[in-house]
XYZ file of C-alpha atoms in Angstrom:
213
model
C 8.492 15.309 26.889
C 6.636 14.738 23.905
C 7.116 16.486 20.388
C 4.127 18.966 20.959
C 5.845 20.215 24.217
C 9.152 20.475 22.512
C 7.788 22.654 19.782
C 5.786 24.698 22.260
C 8.957 25.601 24.072
C 10.578 26.443 20.999
C 7.924 28.473 19.347
C 5.976 29.563 22.260
C 2.688 28.334 21.167
C 0.665 25.185 21.579
C 1.079 22.408 19.134
C -0.688 19.209 18.942
C 1.308 16.527 16.742
C -1.036 13.594 15.784
C -0.717 10.822 13.482
C -3.475 9.735 11.253
C -5.200 7.392 13.696
C -5.436 10.054 16.620
C -6.593 12.450 14.010
C -9.276 10.185 12.763
C -10.232 9.363 16.312
C -10.820 12.964 16.855
C -12.810 13.302 13.655
C -14.858 10.562 14.715
C -15.386 12.091 18.109
C -16.479 15.571 16.786
C -18.839 14.670 13.984
C -18.479 10.907 13.442
C -19.373 7.510 14.804
C -18.106 8.394 18.240
C -19.965 11.688 18.623
C -22.508 10.072 21.073
C -20.170 8.109 23.478
C -17.860 9.224 26.267
C -15.152 6.630 25.322
C -14.286 4.834 22.246
C -11.498 3.339 20.077
C -10.924 3.504 16.304
C -9.057 0.692 14.625
C -7.784 1.682 10.963
C -7.163 -1.381 8.815
C -4.556 -0.364 6.289
C -0.967 -1.270 5.502
C -0.731 -1.354 9.248
C -3.153 -0.663 12.016
C -4.027 2.934 12.740
C -5.391 3.618 16.395
C -7.045 6.248 18.356
C -8.409 6.081 21.849
C -11.196 8.502 23.281
C -11.540 8.690 26.933
C -14.087 10.839 28.658
C -14.632 12.817 25.472
C -10.908 13.636 24.850
C -8.245 12.148 22.855
C -5.599 10.274 24.946
C -2.304 10.708 23.445
C -0.329 9.144 26.372
C 2.581 10.526 28.283
C 4.898 10.529 25.211
C 2.275 11.149 22.644
C 2.619 7.513 21.427
C -0.743 5.970 22.741
C -2.788 3.757 20.522
C 0.136 2.571 18.367
C -1.790 -0.591 17.537
C 0.456 -1.805 14.836
C 3.090 -2.490 17.459
C 0.948 -4.781 19.553
C 2.286 -8.322 19.863
C -0.044 -11.294 18.883
C 2.224 -14.091 19.900
C 3.935 -13.802 23.367
C 6.280 -16.603 22.460
C 7.609 -15.025 19.359
C 8.036 -11.274 19.191
C 9.142 -11.270 15.640
C 7.887 -8.443 13.423
C 5.537 -10.794 11.460
C 3.654 -11.306 14.690
C 2.860 -7.782 15.462
C -0.729 -6.704 14.937
C 0.156 -4.609 11.749
C 1.235 -7.780 9.918
C -1.608 -9.952 11.292
C -4.700 -7.695 10.715
C -3.383 -5.048 8.418
C -4.429 -5.642 4.799
C -1.597 -7.916 4.133
C -2.945 -10.208 6.826
C -5.556 -10.926 4.288
C -3.487 -10.765 1.058
C -0.427 -12.744 2.091
C -2.050 -15.804 3.416
C -4.446 -15.789 0.413
C -1.668 -15.439 -2.043
C 0.266 -18.303 -0.258
C -2.944 -20.611 -0.559
C -3.512 -19.744 -4.205
C 0.369 -20.083 -4.974
C 0.553 -16.573 -6.389
C 2.617 -13.420 -5.971
C 1.052 -11.252 -3.465
C 1.691 -8.358 -5.858
C -0.972 -10.073 -8.135
C -3.710 -9.529 -5.656
C -5.292 -6.680 -3.768
C -8.288 -5.893 -1.453
C -10.670 -5.650 -4.136
C -9.692 -8.790 -5.890
C -9.845 -10.601 -2.444
C -13.366 -9.424 -1.527
C -14.492 -10.370 -5.059
C -13.138 -13.801 -4.678
C -14.828 -14.032 -1.050
C -18.140 -12.971 -2.342
C -17.888 -15.388 -5.331
C -17.454 -18.193 -2.715
C -13.843 -18.914 -3.062
C -12.915 -21.462 -0.265
C -9.489 -20.212 0.235
C -10.675 -16.630 0.536
C -13.199 -17.856 3.100
C -10.517 -19.631 5.300
C -8.334 -16.627 5.214
C -11.152 -14.192 6.095
C -12.581 -16.338 8.949
C -8.837 -16.330 10.320
C -8.538 -12.622 9.839
C -11.782 -11.872 11.772
C -10.746 -14.207 14.591
C -7.538 -12.482 15.141
C -9.148 -9.086 14.786
C -11.520 -9.869 17.605
C -8.779 -11.159 19.756
C -7.200 -7.703 19.430
C -10.482 -5.918 20.348
C -11.027 -8.166 23.449
C -7.575 -7.466 24.550
C -8.132 -3.772 24.063
C -11.495 -3.954 25.775
C -10.199 -5.849 29.002
C -7.576 -2.993 29.324
C -9.829 0.024 28.403
C -13.434 -0.804 28.985
C -14.886 1.358 26.357
C -18.328 1.836 24.998
C -17.581 1.508 21.217
C -15.000 0.424 18.563
C -15.101 1.855 15.057
C -13.400 0.150 12.427
C -11.823 2.246 9.599
C -9.429 1.987 6.615
C -10.243 0.901 2.965
C -11.496 -2.559 3.702
C -14.010 -1.333 6.242
C -16.148 -0.346 3.308
C -16.816 -3.983 2.992
C -20.216 -4.722 4.671
C -19.144 -8.385 5.062
C -16.249 -7.357 7.303
C -18.226 -5.252 9.519
C -20.966 -7.741 9.937
C -18.563 -10.598 10.444
C -16.747 -8.799 13.370
C -19.917 -7.877 14.851
C -21.210 -11.415 14.734
C -17.876 -12.725 15.958
C -18.142 -10.487 18.900
C -21.552 -11.196 19.748
C -20.817 -14.972 19.802
C -17.598 -14.561 21.783
C -19.201 -12.686 24.538
C -22.226 -14.899 24.462
C -20.270 -17.998 24.955
C -17.148 -16.883 26.945
C -18.528 -17.423 30.450
C -18.154 -15.087 33.245
C -15.478 -12.856 32.076
C -15.126 -9.311 33.699
C -15.453 -7.689 30.496
C -18.423 -5.757 28.797
C -19.271 -6.252 25.255
C -18.572 -3.078 23.343
C -20.442 -1.936 20.303
C -18.645 -2.403 16.953
C -19.438 -0.249 14.013
C -17.685 1.283 11.079
C -16.023 4.771 10.863
C -17.986 7.532 9.568
C -15.109 9.131 7.571
C -12.751 7.419 5.175
C -10.120 9.398 3.408
C -11.339 12.811 4.930
C -10.843 11.672 8.584
C -7.229 12.853 8.919
C -8.089 16.274 7.759
C -11.254 16.625 9.898
C -9.301 15.535 12.880
C -6.487 17.897 12.288
C -8.978 20.841 11.773
C -10.394 19.775 15.270
C -7.083 20.073 16.644
C -6.612 23.543 15.325
C -9.905 24.705 16.673
C -9.129 23.154 20.081
C -5.722 24.994 20.258
C -6.676 28.502 18.958
C -10.240 29.156 19.733
């Protein structure tokens, strides 16, 4: 039994308990980048990786309410150490830690803005780290697509504001599906989420309207 059902039994009213990723997916479905598709996924790149899955115009919460916990996806099947979970590979520290290591600086001395400033100025270390980041992000998307077969993936989180990131993952996807051979996977659309910091609030409002109207 999930938390929503437990609260319903206790208080006698339906309650939807969703995290930031699920609320963001509901926001994008209602008014944002997923409003014109039947099925899609949001991937929020932050400290970890927020996720939300839309199937047949509905948010998929899973049997226990824990669907789309993308941060916990393993990326190395031979080593299930915490550092190999997707949160650490493609969260923002998946950029900052390797970059700081290459530069020989403390990771606390850099941030996303400084990283992309370096990238745009032609810093070779930033280029190497960024290209690896895009490659591993695409691996995650391909894995999800092999399982879900949705129309569209929307990238959110603070660093999604960078056009460089969105264009790079779109191009990487095009090249992969062009050269991958006869895989039984259809290339999805990849775009930026429409909402940023307001997504959680908009999605929570959608939950309320669905439950009480």
